[in-house]
Coordinates of C-alpha atoms in Angstrom, one line a residue:
M978 CA 138.0 208.8 48.6
E979 CA 140.9 208.4 46.2
A980 CA 138.5 207.8 43.3
L981 CA 136.6 211.0 44.2
I982 CA 139.9 213.0 44.4
G983 CA 141.0 211.6 41.0
Q984 CA 137.6 212.6 39.5
L985 CA 138.0 216.1 40.8
L986 CA 141.5 216.4 39.4
I987 CA 140.2 215.2 36.0
I988 CA 137.5 217.9 36.1
A989 CA 140.0 220.5 37.1
R990 CA 142.4 219.6 34.2
R991 CA 139.5 219.8 31.8
M992 CA 138.5 223.2 33.1
W993 CA 142.0 224.5 32.9
K994 CA 142.0 223.9 29.1
Y995 CA 139.2 226.6 28.8
R996 CA 140.7 229.0 31.4
W997 CA 140.9 231.9 29.0
V998 CA 137.3 231.7 28.1
G999 CA 136.4 231.8 31.7
L1000 CA 138.7 234.7 32.4
V1001 CA 137.2 236.8 29.6
V1002 CA 133.7 236.1 30.8
A1003 CA 134.8 237.0 34.4
W1004 CA 136.3 240.3 33.1
V1005 CA 133.2 241.2 31.2
A1006 CA 130.9 240.4 34.1
G1007 CA 133.1 242.3 36.6
V1008 CA 133.3 245.4 34.5
V1009 CA 129.5 245.3 33.9
G1010 CA 128.8 244.8 37.6
A1011 CA 131.2 247.6 38.7
V1012 CA 129.6 250.0 36.2
V1013 CA 126.1 249.1 37.4
V1014 CA 127.2 249.6 41.1
F1015 CA 128.6 253.0 40.3
V1016 CA 125.7 254.1 38.1
L1017 CA 122.9 253.2 40.6
P1018 CA 121.3 256.4 41.9
D1019 CA 121.4 257.3 45.6
R1020 CA 118.2 256.8 47.5
Y1021 CA 117.2 258.8 50.6
E1022 CA 114.8 257.7 53.3
A1023 CA 112.4 259.9 55.2
S1024 CA 110.7 258.6 58.3
A1025 CA 108.3 259.6 61.1
R1026 CA 107.3 258.0 64.4
I1027 CA 103.8 258.0 65.8
Y1028 CA 102.6 256.9 69.2
V1029 CA 99.0 255.7 69.6
D1030 CA 97.6 256.1 73.1
T1031 CA 94.8 253.7 73.6
Q1032 CA 94.4 254.2 77.4
S1033 CA 91.4 256.4 78.1
T1034 CA 89.7 257.2 81.4
L1035 CA 86.3 256.8 79.8
K1036 CA 86.8 253.1 79.1
P1037 CA 86.2 251.9 82.7
L1038 CA 83.4 254.5 83.2
M1039 CA 81.5 253.4 80.1
T1040 CA 81.9 249.7 80.6
G1041 CA 78.4 248.1 80.2
L1042 CA 76.8 251.2 78.8
A1043 CA 78.6 251.4 75.5
V1044 CA 80.3 248.9 73.1
L1045 CA 84.0 249.7 73.5
P1046 CA 86.0 248.5 70.5
N1047 CA 89.4 246.8 70.9
V1048 CA 91.4 249.9 69.8
D1049 CA 94.7 248.1 70.0
E1050 CA 93.6 245.5 67.5
Q1051 CA 92.1 248.1 65.3
V1052 CA 95.3 250.1 65.2
K1053 CA 97.3 247.0 64.4
M1054 CA 95.0 246.0 61.7
L1055 CA 95.0 249.5 60.3
S1056 CA 98.8 249.5 60.2
R1057 CA 98.8 246.3 58.2
T1058 CA 96.1 247.4 55.7
L1059 CA 97.1 251.0 55.3
I1060 CA 99.2 250.4 52.2
T1061 CA 96.3 249.7 49.8
R1062 CA 95.8 251.0 46.3
P1063 CA 93.1 253.6 47.2
N1064 CA 95.3 254.9 50.0
V1065 CA 98.4 255.0 47.8
E1066 CA 96.4 256.8 45.1
K1067 CA 95.4 259.4 47.6
L1068 CA 99.0 259.6 48.9
V1069 CA 100.3 260.2 45.3
R1070 CA 97.8 263.1 44.9
M1071 CA 98.6 264.6 48.3
A1072 CA 102.4 264.4 47.7
D1073 CA 102.1 265.8 44.1
L1074 CA 103.7 262.8 42.6
D1075 CA 101.0 262.6 40.0
L1076 CA 102.5 265.6 38.3
R1077 CA 105.2 263.5 36.9
S1078 CA 102.8 261.0 35.3
Q1079 CA 101.0 261.9 32.1
T1080 CA 99.6 258.6 30.9
K1081 CA 97.7 255.8 32.6
A1082 CA 100.7 253.5 32.3
Q1083 CA 102.9 256.1 34.0
Q1084 CA 100.4 256.6 36.8
D1085 CA 100.2 252.8 37.4
A1086 CA 104.0 252.6 37.5
T1087 CA 104.2 255.5 40.0
I1088 CA 101.7 253.8 42.2
E1089 CA 103.6 250.5 42.1
T1090 CA 106.9 252.3 42.9
V1091 CA 105.4 254.2 45.8
T1092 CA 103.8 251.0 47.2
S1093 CA 107.1 249.1 47.1
N1094 CA 109.0 251.9 48.8
L1095 CA 106.5 252.5 51.6
S1096 CA 107.0 250.8 55.0
I1097 CA 105.1 250.7 58.3
Q1098 CA 106.8 249.0 61.2
S1099 CA 105.7 248.5 64.8
V1100 CA 108.3 249.2 67.4
G1101 CA 107.9 246.9 70.3
R1102 CA 104.6 246.4 72.1
D1103 CA 103.9 250.1 73.0
N1104 CA 101.8 251.1 70.0
L1105 CA 104.8 252.9 68.5
Y1106 CA 104.9 252.9 64.7
T1107 CA 107.6 254.1 62.2
L1108 CA 106.5 255.3 58.8
G1109 CA 109.2 255.3 56.1
Y1110 CA 109.6 256.0 52.4
R1111 CA 112.6 255.9 50.1
D1112 CA 113.1 258.1 47.1
S1113 CA 116.0 259.6 45.0
D1114 CA 114.8 263.1 46.2
P1115 CA 114.9 263.6 50.0
E1116 CA 112.2 266.4 49.8
T1117 CA 109.9 264.1 47.9
A1118 CA 110.4 261.4 50.5
K1119 CA 109.6 263.8 53.3
R1120 CA 106.4 264.9 51.6
V1121 CA 105.3 261.4 51.1
V1122 CA 105.8 260.5 54.7
Q1123 CA 104.0 263.6 55.8
S1124 CA 101.0 262.6 53.7
L1125 CA 101.2 259.1 55.0
V1126 CA 101.0 260.3 58.6
S1127 CA 97.8 262.3 57.7
I1128 CA 96.2 259.3 56.0
F1129 CA 97.1 257.1 59.0
V1130 CA 95.4 259.3 61.5
E1131 CA 92.4 260.1 59.4
S1132 CA 91.8 256.5 58.4
S1133 CA 91.7 255.4 62.0
L1134 CA 89.0 258.0 63.0
G1135 CA 87.0 257.7 59.8
S1136 CA 86.8 253.9 60.0
T1137 CA 85.6 254.0 63.6
R1138 CA 82.8 256.4 62.8
K1139 CA 81.9 254.6 59.7
D1140 CA 81.7 251.3 61.5
S1141 CA 79.4 252.9 64.2
S1142 CA 77.1 254.4 61.6
T1143 CA 76.9 251.1 59.7
A1144 CA 76.2 249.2 62.8
T1145 CA 73.4 251.6 63.9
T1146 CA 71.8 251.4 60.4
F1147 CA 71.9 247.6 60.4
I1148 CA 70.4 247.4 63.9
N1149 CA 67.5 249.8 63.0
E1150 CA 66.6 247.7 60.1
Q1151 CA 66.7 244.5 62.2
I1152 CA 64.5 246.2 64.9
K1153 CA 61.9 247.1 62.3
S1154 CA 61.9 243.5 61.1
Y1155 CA 61.5 242.1 64.6
E1156 CA 58.8 244.6 65.4
A1157 CA 56.7 243.2 62.6
K1158 CA 57.5 239.6 63.7
L1159 CA 56.7 240.4 67.4
E1160 CA 53.3 242.0 66.4
E1161 CA 52.5 238.9 64.3
A1162 CA 53.4 236.6 67.2
E1163 CA 51.3 238.6 69.6
T1164 CA 48.3 238.4 67.2
R1165 CA 48.6 234.7 66.9
L1166 CA 48.8 234.2 70.7
K1167 CA 45.8 236.5 71.3
E1168 CA 43.7 234.6 68.7
F1169 CA 44.7 231.3 70.2
R1170 CA 43.7 232.4 73.8
L1171 CA 40.4 233.7 72.6
K1172 CA 39.7 230.5 70.7
N1173 CA 40.7 228.2 73.6
I1174 CA 39.6 230.4 76.5
G1175 CA 37.8 227.5 78.2
I1176 CA 40.5 225.0 77.7
S1177 CA 43.8 226.6 78.5
G1178 CA 42.6 227.6 82.0
D1179 CA 45.1 228.3 84.8
G1180 CA 47.9 226.5 83.2
K1181 CA 47.7 223.2 85.1
D1182 CA 47.8 220.0 83.1
S1183 CA 44.7 218.0 82.2
A1184 CA 45.5 215.1 84.5
A1185 CA 45.8 217.3 87.5
K1186 CA 42.5 219.0 86.7
I1187 CA 40.7 215.7 86.3
S1188 CA 42.1 214.4 89.6
E1189 CA 41.0 217.5 91.4
L1190 CA 37.5 217.4 89.9
S1191 CA 37.2 213.7 90.7
A1192 CA 38.1 214.3 94.4
Q1193 CA 35.6 217.2 94.6
L1194 CA 32.9 215.0 93.1
E1195 CA 33.6 212.2 95.5
R1196 CA 33.4 214.5 98.5
A1197 CA 30.1 216.0 97.2
R1198 CA 28.6 212.6 96.7
L1199 CA 29.6 211.5 100.2
E1200 CA 28.1 214.6 101.7
Y1201 CA 25.0 214.1 99.6
R1202 CA 24.6 210.5 100.9
E1203 CA 25.1 211.6 104.5
A1204 CA 22.4 214.3 104.1
A1205 CA 20.0 211.8 102.4
N1206 CA 20.5 209.4 105.3
A1207 CA 19.8 212.2 107.8
R1208 CA 16.6 213.1 105.9
D1209 CA 15.4 209.5 105.8
A1210 CA 16.0 209.2 109.5
A1211 CA 14.0 212.4 110.2
K1212 CA 11.2 211.1 108.0
A1213 CA 11.1 207.8 109.9
Q1214 CA 11.1 209.6 113.3
L1215 CA 8.3 211.8 112.1
E1216 CA 6.2 208.9 110.9
A1217 CA 6.7 207.1 114.2
E1218 CA 5.8 210.2 116.2
K1219 CA 2.6 210.5 114.2
A1220 CA 1.8 206.9 114.9
R1221 CA 2.5 207.1 118.7
G1222 CA 1.1 210.5 119.2
G1223 CA 4.2 212.2 120.8
T1224 CA 5.1 210.1 123.9
Q1225 CA 8.1 210.3 126.1
T1226 CA 9.8 207.8 123.9
T1227 CA 9.4 210.4 121.1
Q1228 CA 11.1 212.9 123.2
Q1229 CA 14.1 210.6 123.8
S1230 CA 14.2 209.8 120.1
L1231 CA 14.1 213.5 119.3
L1232 CA 17.0 214.1 121.7
Q1233 CA 18.9 211.2 120.2
E1234 CA 18.3 212.5 116.7
A1235 CA 19.3 216.0 117.7
N1236 CA 22.5 214.7 119.2
A1237 CA 23.1 212.6 116.0
N1238 CA 22.7 215.6 113.8
V1239 CA 25.1 217.8 115.8
S1240 CA 28.4 218.2 113.8
T1241 CA 31.3 220.7 113.3
P1242 CA 31.9 220.7 109.5
E1243 CA 34.6 223.4 109.6
L1244 CA 36.7 221.5 112.2
D1245 CA 36.1 218.2 110.4
A1246 CA 37.4 219.7 107.1
R1247 CA 40.5 221.1 108.8
L1248 CA 41.2 217.8 110.6
A1249 CA 40.9 215.9 107.3
E1250 CA 43.3 218.4 105.7
Y1251 CA 45.9 218.0 108.4
R1252 CA 45.6 214.2 108.4
R1253 CA 46.3 214.2 104.7
N1254 CA 49.3 216.4 105.2
L1255 CA 50.5 214.1 108.0
D1256 CA 50.2 211.1 105.7
A1257 CA 52.2 212.8 103.0
L1258 CA 54.9 213.9 105.5
L1259 CA 55.2 210.4 107.0
Q1260 CA 56.0 209.1 103.5
R1261 CA 59.1 211.3 103.3
Y1262 CA 60.3 211.9 106.9
T1263 CA 60.5 210.1 110.2
D1264 CA 58.3 210.6 113.3
Q1265 CA 60.9 212.9 114.8
H1266 CA 60.8 215.5 112.0
P1267 CA 59.7 218.9 113.2
D1268 CA 56.9 219.2 110.6
I1269 CA 55.4 215.8 111.7
V1270 CA 55.6 216.8 115.3
T1271 CA 53.9 220.1 114.7
T1272 CA 51.2 218.6 112.5
R1273 CA 50.4 216.0 115.2
K1274 CA 50.1 218.7 117.8
L1275 CA 47.7 220.7 115.6
I1276 CA 45.6 217.6 115.0
K1277 CA 45.4 216.9 118.7
D1278 CA 44.4 220.5 119.5
L1279 CA 41.7 220.4 116.8
E1280 CA 40.3 217.1 118.2
E1281 CA 40.0 218.5 121.6
Q1282 CA 38.3 221.7 120.3
R1283 CA 35.9 219.5 118.3
K1284 CA 35.0 217.5 121.4
R1285 CA 34.3 220.7 123.4
E1286 CA 32.1 222.1 120.6
L1287 CA 30.2 218.9 120.2
A1288 CA 29.5 218.7 123.9
E1289 CA 28.2 222.3 123.9
L1290 CA 26.0 221.6 120.8
R1291 CA 24.5 218.5 122.3
R1292 CA 23.7 220.2 125.6
A1293 CA 22.0 223.0 123.6
A1294 CA 20.1 220.5 121.5
A1295 CA 19.0 218.6 124.6
A1296 CA 17.8 221.7 126.5
T1297 CA 15.7 223.0 123.7
P1298 CA 13.3 220.0 123.2
S1299 CA 12.9 219.4 126.9
V1300 CA 11.9 223.0 127.5
G1301 CA 9.5 222.9 124.6
L1302 CA 7.9 219.7 125.9
T1303 CA 7.6 221.0 129.4
Q1304 CA 6.1 224.2 128.3
G1305 CA 3.9 222.8 125.6
G1306 CA 2.9 219.7 127.7
G1307 CA 2.3 217.6 124.6
G1308 CA 3.7 216.0 121.5
S1309 CA 2.8 218.9 119.2
L1310 CA 6.2 220.6 119.9
A1311 CA 8.0 217.4 119.1
M1312 CA 6.2 217.1 115.9
Q1313 CA 7.1 220.7 115.1
E1314 CA 10.7 220.0 115.9
L1315 CA 10.8 216.9 113.7
V1316 CA 9.1 218.9 110.9
R1317 CA 11.8 221.6 111.2
I1318 CA 14.6 219.0 111.1
L1319 CA 13.1 217.3 108.1
A1320 CA 12.7 220.6 106.3
T1321 CA 16.3 221.5 107.0
T1322 CA 17.6 218.2 105.8
E1323 CA 15.5 218.5 102.6
V1324 CA 17.1 221.8 101.9
Q1325 CA 20.6 220.4 102.6
V1326 CA 19.9 217.4 100.3
A1327 CA 18.7 219.6 97.5
S1328 CA 21.8 221.8 97.8
L1329 CA 24.2 218.9 97.8
R1330 CA 22.3 217.3 94.9
A1331 CA 22.9 220.5 92.9
R1332 CA 26.6 220.4 93.9
V1333 CA 26.9 216.8 92.7
D1334 CA 25.3 217.6 89.4
E1335 CA 27.6 220.6 88.9
Y1336 CA 30.8 218.6 89.7
S1337 CA 29.5 215.7 87.5
G1338 CA 29.1 218.2 84.6
R1339 CA 32.6 219.7 85.1
Y1340 CA 34.1 216.2 85.3
A1341 CA 32.4 215.2 82.1
Q1342 CA 33.6 218.3 80.3
A1343 CA 37.1 217.7 81.6
M1344 CA 37.1 214.1 80.3
A1345 CA 35.8 215.3 76.9
A1346 CA 38.5 218.0 76.8
L1347 CA 41.2 215.5 77.7
K1348 CA 41.4 214.2 74.1
T1349 CA 42.2 217.7 72.7
A1350 CA 44.2 219.0 75.7
P1351 CA 47.6 217.7 74.6
Q1352 CA 47.3 219.2 71.2
V1353 CA 46.1 222.5 72.6
E1354 CA 48.9 222.6 75.2
A1355 CA 51.5 221.8 72.6
E1356 CA 50.2 224.6 70.3
A1357 CA 50.2 227.0 73.3
A1358 CA 53.7 226.1 74.2
Q1359 CA 54.9 226.6 70.7
L1360 CA 53.2 230.0 70.4
N1361 CA 54.6 231.1 73.8
R1362 CA 58.1 229.9 72.8
D1363 CA 58.0 231.8 69.5
Y1364 CA 56.7 234.9 71.2
A1365 CA 59.4 234.7 73.9
I1366 CA 62.1 234.3 71.3
Q1367 CA 60.9 237.3 69.2
K1368 CA 60.5 239.5 72.3
R1369 CA 64.0 238.6 73.6
N1370 CA 65.6 239.3 70.3
Y1371 CA 63.7 242.6 70.0
E1372 CA 64.7 243.8 73.4
D1373 CA 68.4 242.8 72.8
L1374 CA 68.4 244.7 69.5
V1375 CA 66.9 247.8 71.2
Q1376 CA 69.6 247.6 73.9
R1377 CA 72.3 247.2 71.4
R1378 CA 71.0 250.2 69.4
E1379 CA 71.3 252.4 72.5
Q1380 CA 74.8 251.1 73.1
A1381 CA 75.8 251.8 69.5
A1382 CA 74.5 255.3 69.8
I1383 CA 76.4 255.9 73.0
S1384 CA 79.5 254.4 71.5
G1385 CA 79.3 256.7 68.5
E1386 CA 78.9 259.8 70.6
L1387 CA 81.8 258.5 72.8
D1388 CA 84.1 258.2 69.7
V1389 CA 83.2 261.8 68.7
A1390 CA 83.3 263.4 72.1
S1391 CA 86.5 261.9 73.5
G1392 CA 89.8 260.5 72.4
I1393 CA 89.5 256.8 72.6
A1394 CA 92.8 256.6 70.7
D1395 CA 95.1 259.6 70.8
F1396 CA 97.7 259.8 67.9
R1397 CA 100.9 261.6 68.8
V1398 CA 103.7 262.4 66.4
I1399 CA 106.8 261.6 68.4
E1400 CA 109.2 262.4 65.6
P1401 CA 107.9 264.6 62.7
P1402 CA 108.8 263.6 59.1
R1403 CA 112.5 264.0 58.5
A1404 CA 114.6 263.1 55.5
N1405 CA 118.0 261.6 56.1
P1406 CA 120.7 263.8 54.5
K1407 CA 122.9 260.8 53.7
P1408 CA 121.7 258.2 51.2
V1409 CA 120.6 254.9 52.8
A1410 CA 120.8 252.9 49.5
P1411 CA 122.4 251.4 47.6
N1412 CA 125.1 249.8 49.8
R1413 CA 127.8 250.1 47.1
L1414 CA 130.5 248.3 49.1
L1415 CA 128.3 245.3 49.5
L1416 CA 127.1 245.4 45.9
L1417 CA 130.7 245.7 44.6
A1418 CA 131.8 242.8 46.7
G1419 CA 128.9 240.8 45.4
A1420 CA 129.7 241.8 41.8
M1421 CA 133.3 240.6 42.3
A1422 CA 132.1 237.3 43.7
A1423 CA 129.5 237.0 40.9
A1424 CA 132.1 237.7 38.2
L1425 CA 134.4 235.0 39.6
G1426 CA 131.5 232.6 39.9
V1427 CA 130.4 233.3 36.3
G1428 CA 134.0 232.7 35.0
V1429 CA 134.4 229.4 36.9
F1430 CA 130.9 228.2 35.7
T1431 CA 131.8 229.1 32.1
T1432 CA 135.0 227.0 32.2
F1433 CA 133.1 224.1 33.7
A1434 CA 130.3 224.3 31.1
A1435 CA 132.8 224.5 28.3
S1436 CA 134.7 221.4 29.7
Q1437 CA 131.4 219.5 29.8
L1438 CA 130.3 220.5 26.3
R1439 CA 133.7 219.7 24.7
P1440 CA 135.4 217.2 27.1
V1441 CA 139.0 216.2 26.8
F1442 CA 140.3 212.9 28.2
Y1443 CA 143.6 212.9 30.1
D1444 CA 143.3 209.3 31.5
A1445 CA 142.9 206.0 29.7
D1446 CA 140.5 204.6 32.3
D1447 CA 138.2 207.7 32.0
L1448 CA 138.1 207.2 28.2
R1449 CA 137.4 203.5 28.6
A1450 CA 134.5 204.2 31.0
R1451 CA 133.0 206.8 28.6
C1452 CA 133.4 204.9 25.4
E1453 CA 132.8 201.4 26.8
L1454 CA 135.3 200.0 24.3
P1455 CA 138.6 198.3 24.9
I1456 CA 141.7 200.5 24.6
L1457 CA 144.6 198.7 22.9
G1458 CA 147.3 201.2 23.9
V1459 CA 148.3 204.7 24.9
V1460 CA 150.8 207.0 23.0
T1461 CA 152.6 209.3 25.3
R1462 CA 153.2 212.9 24.1
L1463 CA 156.7 214.2 24.6
V1464 CA 157.0 217.6 26.1
T1465 CA 159.9 219.6 24.8
D1466 CA 161.6 222.6 26.4
A1467 CA 159.8 225.0 24.0
D1468 CA 156.5 223.5 25.2
R1469 CA 157.4 224.1 28.8
A1470 CA 158.5 227.7 28.1
R1471 CA 155.2 228.3 26.3
L1472 CA 153.2 226.9 29.2
R1473 CA 155.1 229.1 31.7
V1474 CA 154.4 232.3 29.6
D1475 CA 150.7 231.2 29.3
L1476 CA 150.5 230.7 33.1
I1477 CA 152.0 234.1 33.7
R1478 CA 149.6 235.8 31.4
F1479 CA 146.6 234.1 33.0
S1480 CA 147.9 235.1 36.5
F1481 CA 148.2 238.7 35.4
G1482 CA 144.7 238.6 33.9
A1483 CA 143.1 237.1 37.0
G1484 CA 145.1 239.4 39.3
G1485 CA 144.2 242.4 37.2
L1486 CA 140.5 241.6 37.8
L1487 CA 141.1 241.4 41.6
V1488 CA 143.1 244.6 41.5
M1489 CA 140.3 246.4 39.6
F1490 CA 137.8 245.5 42.3
A1491 CA 140.2 246.3 45.1
I1492 CA 140.7 249.8 43.6
A1493 CA 136.9 250.3 43.2
L1494 CA 136.4 249.2 46.9
T1495 CA 139.0 251.7 48.0
V1496 CA 137.4 254.5 46.1
L1497 CA 134.0 253.8 47.6
A1498 CA 135.4 253.6 51.1
V1499 CA 137.1 257.0 50.7
Q1500 CA 133.8 258.5 49.4
L1501 CA 131.8 257.1 52.3
S1502 CA 134.3 258.4 54.8
R1503 CA 134.0 261.9 53.3
Q1504 CA 130.2 261.8 53.5
V1505 CA 130.4 260.9 57.2
V1506 CA 132.8 263.8 57.8

């Protein structure tokens, strides 16, 4: 700490040697600063306050029907981007500031000056804005603010309408494009369906179709075998009847054959369907499930109904041959009955054979189409997906076009944003700049700082050594001795006079600034009065 204090004292003694240079520089800087402060022209400020009301009763009513812009954000963005060169050029023309400019350079300078002096400030969060401008002429400042208010209001309305028109034009162009794409997709889908009309079918996959056809074919074959067996039995009975000549045994055989041929195909099909459903339900649920209980009850009812119908059919079949035999009294009626049964079975066999052939052909076609079905289904899925995307985009664009049209009419018909001038443009009669008191104080501080810096710089450029240790550290050479200078009474008197002169010089600088500050304070007080 002592070394630091000693170093500071050495620096102060060096600066003291060049005190007069610093004082002269301080005086020059102070006089120049004071003159500049007094010469600066007064600047007057004109301002206006605008309130933007973004609350409209149409907003909740038009929600979902129109695209409602975020008016608050639009107004905030407009307030930030209003001071641009095109707007400033328009402002210069509206305020007649271009009359002062004759050349291009002067016009550019005027635009730069106006841009730097304009201000737009948001007051709080209530969409309240203050527009201000400073100029040496209060009337000019007022005209500029009035023009700025007009531009602010017109820009907000014009930008909204321009955005709506631009959006509508863009959407119309996109709709035309998507109309062509949609027509092209529809054409491709139609051609594909016509080309694969026998393959695409009802939309089920190929495996399900083949499984269904296989089941139908197996049922047809089973029914065909049953009908063939019945036909063969009827043939055998007929041959036996021919051989025996129609005895009582033939009558019994005929009755047995009639009883064997009695059936209820409709009930049998329903019973088979219910039994398959029951098996499927038993795989998923327990025996107490309501669906299983209901299905079993239906199966039981159908079985009882089938027994009753079989009994009635057998009684009817048994009565018919006996009556015929009793009335005919011979085997000719039995032969006729056997011939009738044989003819019926032959017709049934032929019908079932045709059904088996048809199902076999369908099954073969399905197996042949199985190789190309995945490719066809993939292509169909791709075409349907492309068509759905184009259609959805087209419908969305049409809906947005209607919303844009309603939004544009809404902006024109009603005040989505209402601009209210709370305070009209007014110029302050008192100058708001420059702050001469503050500038004068700053000039005084700057003059003193410049003077001190000058003495420090001079002491560093032409240093003087007052201590042997400092000299030894700078020169890095041994010092053999120090010769002390004797100070006489004349030297002391000369130093006192020099100190008094320096004190008067520095004090005079401070007194000059004090007088200037007093004069400025008096002038300001008179302006307030």
